PDB file of C-alpha atoms in Angstrom:
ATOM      1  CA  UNK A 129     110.892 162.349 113.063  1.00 53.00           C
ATOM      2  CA  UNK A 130     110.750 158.584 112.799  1.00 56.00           C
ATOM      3  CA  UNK A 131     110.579 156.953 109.957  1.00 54.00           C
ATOM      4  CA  UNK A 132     109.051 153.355 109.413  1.00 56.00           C
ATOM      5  CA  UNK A 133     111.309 151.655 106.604  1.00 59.00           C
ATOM      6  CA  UNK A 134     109.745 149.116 104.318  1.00 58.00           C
ATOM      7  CA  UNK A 135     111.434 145.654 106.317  1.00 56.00           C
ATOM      8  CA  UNK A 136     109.569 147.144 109.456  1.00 58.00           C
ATOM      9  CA  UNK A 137     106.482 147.279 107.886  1.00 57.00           C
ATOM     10  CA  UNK A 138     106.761 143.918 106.633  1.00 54.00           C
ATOM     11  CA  UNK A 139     107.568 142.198 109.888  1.00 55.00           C
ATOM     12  CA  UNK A 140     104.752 144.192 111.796  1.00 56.00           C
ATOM     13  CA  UNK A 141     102.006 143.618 109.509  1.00 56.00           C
ATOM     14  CA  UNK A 142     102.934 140.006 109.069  1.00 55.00           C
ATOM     15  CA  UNK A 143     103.046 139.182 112.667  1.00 58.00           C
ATOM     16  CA  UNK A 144     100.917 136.338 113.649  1.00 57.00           C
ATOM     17  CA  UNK A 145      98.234 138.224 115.357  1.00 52.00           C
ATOM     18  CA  UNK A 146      97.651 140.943 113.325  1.00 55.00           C
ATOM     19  CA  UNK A 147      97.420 138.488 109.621  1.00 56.00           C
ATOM     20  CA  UNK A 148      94.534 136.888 112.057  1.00 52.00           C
ATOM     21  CA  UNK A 149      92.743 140.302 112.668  1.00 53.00           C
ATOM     22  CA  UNK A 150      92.996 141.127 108.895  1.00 57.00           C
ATOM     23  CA  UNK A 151      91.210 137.840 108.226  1.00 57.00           C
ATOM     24  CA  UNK A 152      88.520 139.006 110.818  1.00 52.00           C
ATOM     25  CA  UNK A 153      88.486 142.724 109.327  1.00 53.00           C
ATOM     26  CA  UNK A 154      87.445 140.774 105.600  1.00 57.00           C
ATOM     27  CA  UNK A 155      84.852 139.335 107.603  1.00 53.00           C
ATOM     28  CA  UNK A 156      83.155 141.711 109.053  1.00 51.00           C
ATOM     29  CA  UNK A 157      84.107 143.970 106.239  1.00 50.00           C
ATOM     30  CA  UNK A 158      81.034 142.466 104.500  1.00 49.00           C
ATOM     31  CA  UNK A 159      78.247 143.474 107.463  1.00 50.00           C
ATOM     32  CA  UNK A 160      79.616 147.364 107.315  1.00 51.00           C
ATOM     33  CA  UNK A 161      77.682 149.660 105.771  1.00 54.00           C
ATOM     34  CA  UNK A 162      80.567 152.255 104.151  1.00 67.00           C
ATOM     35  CA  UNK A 163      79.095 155.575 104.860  1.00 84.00           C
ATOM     36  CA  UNK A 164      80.561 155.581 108.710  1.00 87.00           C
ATOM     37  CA  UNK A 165      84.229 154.837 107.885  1.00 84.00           C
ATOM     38  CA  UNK A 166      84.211 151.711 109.734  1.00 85.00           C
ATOM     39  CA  UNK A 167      88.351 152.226 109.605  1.00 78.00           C
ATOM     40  CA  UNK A 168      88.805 151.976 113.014  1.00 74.00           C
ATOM     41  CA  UNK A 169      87.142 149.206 114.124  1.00 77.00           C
ATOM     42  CA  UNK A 170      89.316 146.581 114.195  1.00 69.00           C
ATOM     43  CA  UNK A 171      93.361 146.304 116.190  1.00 60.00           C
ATOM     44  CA  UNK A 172      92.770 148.341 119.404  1.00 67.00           C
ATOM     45  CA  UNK A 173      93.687 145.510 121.238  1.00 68.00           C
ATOM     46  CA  UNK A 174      97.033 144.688 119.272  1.00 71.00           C
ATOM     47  CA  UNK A 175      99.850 146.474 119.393  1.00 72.00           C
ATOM     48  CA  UNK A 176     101.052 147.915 116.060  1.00 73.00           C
ATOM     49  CA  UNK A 177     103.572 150.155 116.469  1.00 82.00           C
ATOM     50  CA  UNK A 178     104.448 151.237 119.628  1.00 86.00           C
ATOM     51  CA  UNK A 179     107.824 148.669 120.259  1.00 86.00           C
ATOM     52  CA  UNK A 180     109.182 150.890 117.331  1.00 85.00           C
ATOM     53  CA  UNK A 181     108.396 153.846 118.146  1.00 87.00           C
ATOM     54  CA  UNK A 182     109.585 153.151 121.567  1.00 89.00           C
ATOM     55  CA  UNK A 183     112.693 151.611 120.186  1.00 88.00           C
ATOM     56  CA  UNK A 184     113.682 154.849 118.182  1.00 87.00           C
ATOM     57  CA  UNK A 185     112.718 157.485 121.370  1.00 87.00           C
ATOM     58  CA  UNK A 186     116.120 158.998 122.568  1.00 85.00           C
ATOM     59  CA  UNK A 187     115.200 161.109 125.248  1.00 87.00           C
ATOM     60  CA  UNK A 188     111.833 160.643 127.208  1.00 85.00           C
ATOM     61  CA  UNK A 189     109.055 163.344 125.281  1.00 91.00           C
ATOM     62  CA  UNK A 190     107.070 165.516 127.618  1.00 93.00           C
ATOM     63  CA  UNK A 191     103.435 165.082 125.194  1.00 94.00           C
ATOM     64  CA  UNK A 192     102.620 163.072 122.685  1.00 92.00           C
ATOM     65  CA  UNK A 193     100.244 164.161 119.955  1.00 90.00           C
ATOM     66  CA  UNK A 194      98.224 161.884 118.526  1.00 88.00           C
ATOM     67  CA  UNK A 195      96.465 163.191 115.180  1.00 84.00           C
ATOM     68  CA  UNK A 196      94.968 160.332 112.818  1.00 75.00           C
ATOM     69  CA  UNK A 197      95.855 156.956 114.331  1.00 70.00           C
ATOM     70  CA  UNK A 198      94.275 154.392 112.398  1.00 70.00           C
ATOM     71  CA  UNK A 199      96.501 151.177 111.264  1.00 71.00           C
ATOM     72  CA  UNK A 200      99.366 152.799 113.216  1.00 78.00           C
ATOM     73  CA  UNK A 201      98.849 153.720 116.924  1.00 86.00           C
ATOM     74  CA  UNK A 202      96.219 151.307 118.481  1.00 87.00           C
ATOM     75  CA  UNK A 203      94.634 151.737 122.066  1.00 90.00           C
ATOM     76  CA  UNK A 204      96.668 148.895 123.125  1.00 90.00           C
ATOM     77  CA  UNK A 205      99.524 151.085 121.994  1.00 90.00           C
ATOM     78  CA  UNK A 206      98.785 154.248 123.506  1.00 92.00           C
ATOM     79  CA  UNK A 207      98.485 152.203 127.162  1.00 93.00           C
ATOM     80  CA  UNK A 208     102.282 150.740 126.341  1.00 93.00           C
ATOM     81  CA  UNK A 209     103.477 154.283 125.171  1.00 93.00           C
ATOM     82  CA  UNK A 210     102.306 155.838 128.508  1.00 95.00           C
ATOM     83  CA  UNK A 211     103.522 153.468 130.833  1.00 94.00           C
ATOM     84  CA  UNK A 212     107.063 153.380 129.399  1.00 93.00           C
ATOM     85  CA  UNK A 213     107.417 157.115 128.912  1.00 94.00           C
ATOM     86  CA  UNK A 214     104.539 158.533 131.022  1.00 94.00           C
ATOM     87  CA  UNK A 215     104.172 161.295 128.769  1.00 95.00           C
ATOM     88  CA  UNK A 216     100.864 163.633 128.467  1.00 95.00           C
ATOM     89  CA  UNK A 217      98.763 162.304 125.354  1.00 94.00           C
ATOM     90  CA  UNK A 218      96.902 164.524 123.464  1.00 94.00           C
ATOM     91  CA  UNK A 219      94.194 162.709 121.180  1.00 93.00           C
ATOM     92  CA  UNK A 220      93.927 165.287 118.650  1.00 90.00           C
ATOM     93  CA  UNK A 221      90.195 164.808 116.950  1.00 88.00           C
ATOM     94  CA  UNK A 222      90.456 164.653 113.127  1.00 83.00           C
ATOM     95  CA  UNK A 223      86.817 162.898 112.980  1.00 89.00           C
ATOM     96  CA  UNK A 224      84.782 161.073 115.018  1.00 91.00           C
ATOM     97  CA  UNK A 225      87.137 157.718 115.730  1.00 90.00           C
ATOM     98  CA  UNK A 226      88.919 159.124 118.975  1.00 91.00           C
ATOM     99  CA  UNK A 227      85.127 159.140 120.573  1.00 94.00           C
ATOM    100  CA  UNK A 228      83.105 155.846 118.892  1.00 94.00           C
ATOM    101  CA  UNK A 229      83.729 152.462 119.040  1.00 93.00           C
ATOM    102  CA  UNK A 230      84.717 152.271 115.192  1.00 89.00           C
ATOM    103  CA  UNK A 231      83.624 154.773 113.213  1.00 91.00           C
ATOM    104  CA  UNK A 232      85.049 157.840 111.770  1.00 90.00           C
ATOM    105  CA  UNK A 233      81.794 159.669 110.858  1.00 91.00           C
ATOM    106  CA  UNK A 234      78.570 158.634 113.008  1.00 94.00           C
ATOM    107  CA  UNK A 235      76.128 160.771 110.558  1.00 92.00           C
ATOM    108  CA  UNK A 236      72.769 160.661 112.809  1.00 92.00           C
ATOM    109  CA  UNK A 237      73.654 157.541 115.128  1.00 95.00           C
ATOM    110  CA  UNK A 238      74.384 158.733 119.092  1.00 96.00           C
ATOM    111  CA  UNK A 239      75.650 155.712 120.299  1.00 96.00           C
ATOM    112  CA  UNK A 240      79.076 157.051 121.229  1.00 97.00           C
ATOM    113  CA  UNK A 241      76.913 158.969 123.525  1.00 97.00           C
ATOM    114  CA  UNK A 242      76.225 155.919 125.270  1.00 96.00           C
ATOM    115  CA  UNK A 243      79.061 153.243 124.915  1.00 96.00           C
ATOM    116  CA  UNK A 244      78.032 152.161 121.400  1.00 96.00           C
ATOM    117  CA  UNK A 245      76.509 148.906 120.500  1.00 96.00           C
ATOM    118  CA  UNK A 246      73.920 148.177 118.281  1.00 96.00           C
ATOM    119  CA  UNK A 247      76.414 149.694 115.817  1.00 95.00           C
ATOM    120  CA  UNK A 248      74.665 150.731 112.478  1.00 93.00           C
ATOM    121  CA  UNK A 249      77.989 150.674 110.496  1.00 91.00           C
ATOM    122  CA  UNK A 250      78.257 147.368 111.218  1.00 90.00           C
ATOM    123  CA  UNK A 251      74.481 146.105 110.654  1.00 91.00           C
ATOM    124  CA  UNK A 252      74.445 145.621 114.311  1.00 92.00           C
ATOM    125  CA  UNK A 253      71.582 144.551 116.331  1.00 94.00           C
ATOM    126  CA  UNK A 254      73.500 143.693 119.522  1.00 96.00           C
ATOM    127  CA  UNK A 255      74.244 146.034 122.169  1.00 96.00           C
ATOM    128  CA  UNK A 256      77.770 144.231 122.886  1.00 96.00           C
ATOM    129  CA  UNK A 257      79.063 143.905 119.598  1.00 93.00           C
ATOM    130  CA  UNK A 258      82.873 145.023 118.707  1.00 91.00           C
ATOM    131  CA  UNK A 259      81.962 148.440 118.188  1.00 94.00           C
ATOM    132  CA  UNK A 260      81.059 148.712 122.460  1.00 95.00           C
ATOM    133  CA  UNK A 261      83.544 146.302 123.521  1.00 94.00           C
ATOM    134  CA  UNK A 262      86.094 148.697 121.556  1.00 93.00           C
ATOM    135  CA  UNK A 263      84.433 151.404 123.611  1.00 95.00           C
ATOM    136  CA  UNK A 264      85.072 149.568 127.029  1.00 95.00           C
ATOM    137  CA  UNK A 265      88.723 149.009 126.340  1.00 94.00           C
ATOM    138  CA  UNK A 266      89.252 152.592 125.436  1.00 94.00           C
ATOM    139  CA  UNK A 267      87.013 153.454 129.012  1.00 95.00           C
ATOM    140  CA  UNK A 268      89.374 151.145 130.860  1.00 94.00           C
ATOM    141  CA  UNK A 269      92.873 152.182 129.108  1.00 94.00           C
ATOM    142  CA  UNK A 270      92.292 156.563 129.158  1.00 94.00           C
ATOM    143  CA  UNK A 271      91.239 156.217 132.688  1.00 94.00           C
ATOM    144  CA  UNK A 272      94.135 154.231 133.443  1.00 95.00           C
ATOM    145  CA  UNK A 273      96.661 157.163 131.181  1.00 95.00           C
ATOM    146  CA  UNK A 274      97.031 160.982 131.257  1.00 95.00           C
ATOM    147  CA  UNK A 275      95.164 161.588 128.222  1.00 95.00           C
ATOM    148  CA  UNK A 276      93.199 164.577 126.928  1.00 95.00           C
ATOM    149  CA  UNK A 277      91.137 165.243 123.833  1.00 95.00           C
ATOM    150  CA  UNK A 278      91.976 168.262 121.958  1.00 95.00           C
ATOM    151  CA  UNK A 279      89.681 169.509 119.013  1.00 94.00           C
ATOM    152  CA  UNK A 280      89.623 171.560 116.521  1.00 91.00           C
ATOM    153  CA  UNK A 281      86.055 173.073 115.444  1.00 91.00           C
ATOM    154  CA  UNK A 282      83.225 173.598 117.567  1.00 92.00           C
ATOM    155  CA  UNK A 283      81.547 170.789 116.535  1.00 92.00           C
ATOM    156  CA  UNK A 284      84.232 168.339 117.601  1.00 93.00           C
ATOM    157  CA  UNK A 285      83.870 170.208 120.661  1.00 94.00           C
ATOM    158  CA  UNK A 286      79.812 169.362 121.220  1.00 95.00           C
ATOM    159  CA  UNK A 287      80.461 165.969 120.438  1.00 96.00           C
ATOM    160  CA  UNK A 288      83.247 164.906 122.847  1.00 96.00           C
ATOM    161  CA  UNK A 289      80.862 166.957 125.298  1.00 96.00           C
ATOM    162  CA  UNK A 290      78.612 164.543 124.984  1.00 96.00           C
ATOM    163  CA  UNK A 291      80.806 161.394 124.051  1.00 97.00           C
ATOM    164  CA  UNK A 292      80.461 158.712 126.734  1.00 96.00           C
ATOM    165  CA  UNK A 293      84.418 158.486 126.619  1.00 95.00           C
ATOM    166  CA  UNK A 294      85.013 162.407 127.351  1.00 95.00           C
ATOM    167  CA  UNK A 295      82.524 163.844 128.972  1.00 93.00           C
ATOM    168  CA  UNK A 296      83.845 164.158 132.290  1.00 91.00           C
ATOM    169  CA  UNK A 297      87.331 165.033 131.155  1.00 91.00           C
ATOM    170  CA  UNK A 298      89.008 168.529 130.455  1.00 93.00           C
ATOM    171  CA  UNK A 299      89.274 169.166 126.578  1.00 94.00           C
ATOM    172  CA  UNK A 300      91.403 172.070 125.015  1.00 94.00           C
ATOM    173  CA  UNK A 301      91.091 173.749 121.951  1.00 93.00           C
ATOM    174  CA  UNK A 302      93.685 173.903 118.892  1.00 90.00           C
ATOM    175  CA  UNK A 303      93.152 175.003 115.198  1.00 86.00           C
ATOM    176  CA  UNK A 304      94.778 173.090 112.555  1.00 81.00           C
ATOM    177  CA  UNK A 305      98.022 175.143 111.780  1.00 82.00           C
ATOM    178  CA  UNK A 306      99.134 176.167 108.314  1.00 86.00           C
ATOM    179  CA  UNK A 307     102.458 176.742 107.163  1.00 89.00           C
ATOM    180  CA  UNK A 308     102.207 180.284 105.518  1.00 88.00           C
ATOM    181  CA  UNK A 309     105.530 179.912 103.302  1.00 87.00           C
ATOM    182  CA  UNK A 310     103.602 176.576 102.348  1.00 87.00           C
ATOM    183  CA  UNK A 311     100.459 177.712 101.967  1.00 87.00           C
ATOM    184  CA  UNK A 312     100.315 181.656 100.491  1.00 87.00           C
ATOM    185  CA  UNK A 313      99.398 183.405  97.491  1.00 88.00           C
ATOM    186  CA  UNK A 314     101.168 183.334  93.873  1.00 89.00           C
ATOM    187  CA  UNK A 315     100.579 184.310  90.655  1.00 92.00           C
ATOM    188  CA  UNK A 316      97.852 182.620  89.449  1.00 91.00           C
ATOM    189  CA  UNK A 317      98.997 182.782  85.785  1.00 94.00           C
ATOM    190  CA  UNK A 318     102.320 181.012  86.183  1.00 94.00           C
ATOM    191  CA  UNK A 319     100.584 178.282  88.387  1.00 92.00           C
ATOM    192  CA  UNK A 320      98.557 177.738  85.249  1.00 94.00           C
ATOM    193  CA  UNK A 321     101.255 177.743  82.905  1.00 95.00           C
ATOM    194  CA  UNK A 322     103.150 175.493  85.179  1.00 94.00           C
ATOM    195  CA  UNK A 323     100.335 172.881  85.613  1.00 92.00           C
ATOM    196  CA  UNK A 324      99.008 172.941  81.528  1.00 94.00           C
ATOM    197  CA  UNK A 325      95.990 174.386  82.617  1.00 94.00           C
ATOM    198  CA  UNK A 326      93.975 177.620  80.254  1.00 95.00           C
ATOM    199  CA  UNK A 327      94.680 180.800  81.279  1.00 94.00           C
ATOM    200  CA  UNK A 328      91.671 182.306  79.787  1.00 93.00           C
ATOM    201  CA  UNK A 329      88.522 179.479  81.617  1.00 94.00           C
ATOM    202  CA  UNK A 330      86.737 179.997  85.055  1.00 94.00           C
ATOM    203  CA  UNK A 331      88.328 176.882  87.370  1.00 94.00           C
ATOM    204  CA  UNK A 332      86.425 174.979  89.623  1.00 93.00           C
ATOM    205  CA  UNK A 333      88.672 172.176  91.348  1.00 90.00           C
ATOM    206  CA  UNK A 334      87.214 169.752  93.235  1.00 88.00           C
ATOM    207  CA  UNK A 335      89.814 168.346  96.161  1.00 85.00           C
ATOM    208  CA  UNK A 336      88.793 165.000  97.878  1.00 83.00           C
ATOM    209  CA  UNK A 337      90.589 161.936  98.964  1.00 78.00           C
ATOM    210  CA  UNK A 338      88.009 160.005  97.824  1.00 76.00           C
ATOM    211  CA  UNK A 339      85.081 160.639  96.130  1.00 77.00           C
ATOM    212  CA  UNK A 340      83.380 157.109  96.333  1.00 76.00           C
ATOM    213  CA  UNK A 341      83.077 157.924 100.206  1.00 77.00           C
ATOM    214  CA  UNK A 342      79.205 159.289 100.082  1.00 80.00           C
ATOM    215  CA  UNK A 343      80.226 161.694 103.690  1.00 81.00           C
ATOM    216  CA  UNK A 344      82.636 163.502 101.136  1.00 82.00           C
ATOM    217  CA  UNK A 345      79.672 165.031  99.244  1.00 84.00           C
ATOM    218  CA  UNK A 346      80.359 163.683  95.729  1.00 84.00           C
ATOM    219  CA  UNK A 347      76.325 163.206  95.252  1.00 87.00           C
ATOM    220  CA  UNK A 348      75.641 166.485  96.085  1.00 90.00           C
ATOM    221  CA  UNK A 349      78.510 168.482  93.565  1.00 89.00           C
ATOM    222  CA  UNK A 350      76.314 166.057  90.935  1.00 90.00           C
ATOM    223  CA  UNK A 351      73.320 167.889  91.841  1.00 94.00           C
ATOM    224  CA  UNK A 352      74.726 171.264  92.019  1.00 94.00           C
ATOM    225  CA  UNK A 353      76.741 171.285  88.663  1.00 93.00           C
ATOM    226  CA  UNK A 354      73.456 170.367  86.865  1.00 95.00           C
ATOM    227  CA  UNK A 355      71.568 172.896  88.522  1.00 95.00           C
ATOM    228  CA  UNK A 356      74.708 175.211  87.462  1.00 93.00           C
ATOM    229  CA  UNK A 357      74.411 173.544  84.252  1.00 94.00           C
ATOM    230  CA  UNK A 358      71.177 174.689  83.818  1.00 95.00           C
ATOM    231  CA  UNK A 359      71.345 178.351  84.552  1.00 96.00           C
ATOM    232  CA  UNK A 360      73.945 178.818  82.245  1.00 95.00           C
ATOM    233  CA  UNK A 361      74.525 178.953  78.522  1.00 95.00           C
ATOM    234  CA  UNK A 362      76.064 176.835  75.978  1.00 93.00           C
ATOM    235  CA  UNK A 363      78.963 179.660  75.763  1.00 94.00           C
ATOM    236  CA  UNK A 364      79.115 180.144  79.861  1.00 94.00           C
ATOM    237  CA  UNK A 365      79.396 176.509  80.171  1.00 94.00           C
ATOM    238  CA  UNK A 366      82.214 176.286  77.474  1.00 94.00           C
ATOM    239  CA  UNK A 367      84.264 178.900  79.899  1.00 95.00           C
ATOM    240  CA  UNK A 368      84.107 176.781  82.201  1.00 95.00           C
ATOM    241  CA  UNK A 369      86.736 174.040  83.144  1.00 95.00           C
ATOM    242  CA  UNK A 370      86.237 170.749  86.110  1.00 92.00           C
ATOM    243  CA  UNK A 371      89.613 170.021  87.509  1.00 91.00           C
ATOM    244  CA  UNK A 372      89.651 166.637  90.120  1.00 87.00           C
ATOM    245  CA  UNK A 373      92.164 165.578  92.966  1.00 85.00           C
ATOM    246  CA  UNK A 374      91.465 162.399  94.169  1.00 76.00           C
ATOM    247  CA  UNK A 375      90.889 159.136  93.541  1.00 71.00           C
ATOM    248  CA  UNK A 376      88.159 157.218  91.464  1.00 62.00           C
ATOM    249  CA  UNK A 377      86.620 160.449  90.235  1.00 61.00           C
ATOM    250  CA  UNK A 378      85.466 158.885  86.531  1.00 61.00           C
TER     251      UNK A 378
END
């Protein structure tokens, strides 16, 4: 396990380059429209972290697994990884970023089926904007590394089918793994107790990073609480107790 420490940090986010391409991010911060996730749109060509990572490799790994990347393994990264340990990279798809030119979710938009451009997450009307020149540097670099996609659900697996970036490459198949002496069942009662919460009400717990993002379904829990509002009494709805993780919920 490697573990960035705070001076690190400092020193790579500070670097000349990068304080440019946050100035650049706050500008076209303002033309993205919030519902893609527009997260990933923005340091593919820098690299962020791959001198330290390098730095603190002992022995030369045989794959290396990349799950959620954003702000800390850039393509530029991944190219400088391979070529100094020429290890396997698997590209582990979380969402949609490993495949688009930007975006994390791409809702009804099929560009990543063609080299994006004309991005709508960026109010885009121009078929080489950042969103496809992102796409060409990612074409260039994974032909250029032994890299494979790996998925999780089937419908990560239709959609690097069809992905511009993927299509003609092998992709495998693995489930997210849980921990089972993490994750298991307890008695519910002395989680309860433990976390002040009533024994005697019906719990509904609503788990979401963030609830602002409109792909997390906040708008539609709205609607169906009020339709469960509705078919239920004064005294069912008094049994009843909301309980939030996440942020910005009120």
């Amino acid at each position: 396990i490697i573990s960035i420490g705070k001076i690190e940090k400092f020193f790579i986010r500070f670097k000349p380059s990068l304080v440019f391409n946050k100035l650049m991010k706050m500008i076209y911060h303002r033309r993205k429209h919030s519902k893609y996730s527009m997260f990933s749109l923005d340091f593919q060509k820098k690299n962020l972290y791959a001198n330290y990572i390098l730095r603190n490799i002992h022995e030369p790994p045989d794959v290396f697994i990349l799950v959620f990347s954003h702000f800390f393994v850039s393509v530029s990264d991944l190219k400088k990884i391979y070529n100094k340990t020429k290890a396997t990279i698997l590209f582990w798809s979380a969402d949609s970023a490993a495949f688009t030119g930007g975006c994390h979710f791409t809702w009804d938009c099929k560009g990543y089926m063609n080299n994006c451009g004309n991005c709508p997450g960026i109010n885009s009307a121009n078929p080489h904007d950042l969103t496809y020149r992102n796409m060409q540097l990612k074409q260039k670099t994974f032909e250029a590394i032994k890299l494979f996609p790996v998925y999780g659900t089937d419908r990560q697996k239709q959609m690097l089918s069809e992905s511009s970036l993927f299509k003609e490459k092998q992709i495998f198949k693995a489930p997210v793994p849980i921990d089972k002496d993490l994750f298991n069942c307890v008695d519910k009662n002395n989680v309860r107790n433990e976390l002040g919460l009533p024994l005697e009400k019906k719990i509904l717990l609503i788990a979401v990073q963030e609830f602002l993002n409109v792909r997390k379904g906040f708008g539609i829990l709205l609607q169906s609480l009020k339709k469960l509002k509705d078919l239920l009494s004064s005294i069912e709805r008094a049994e009843i107790l909301l309980v939030s993780c996440g942020n910005h919920f009120d």
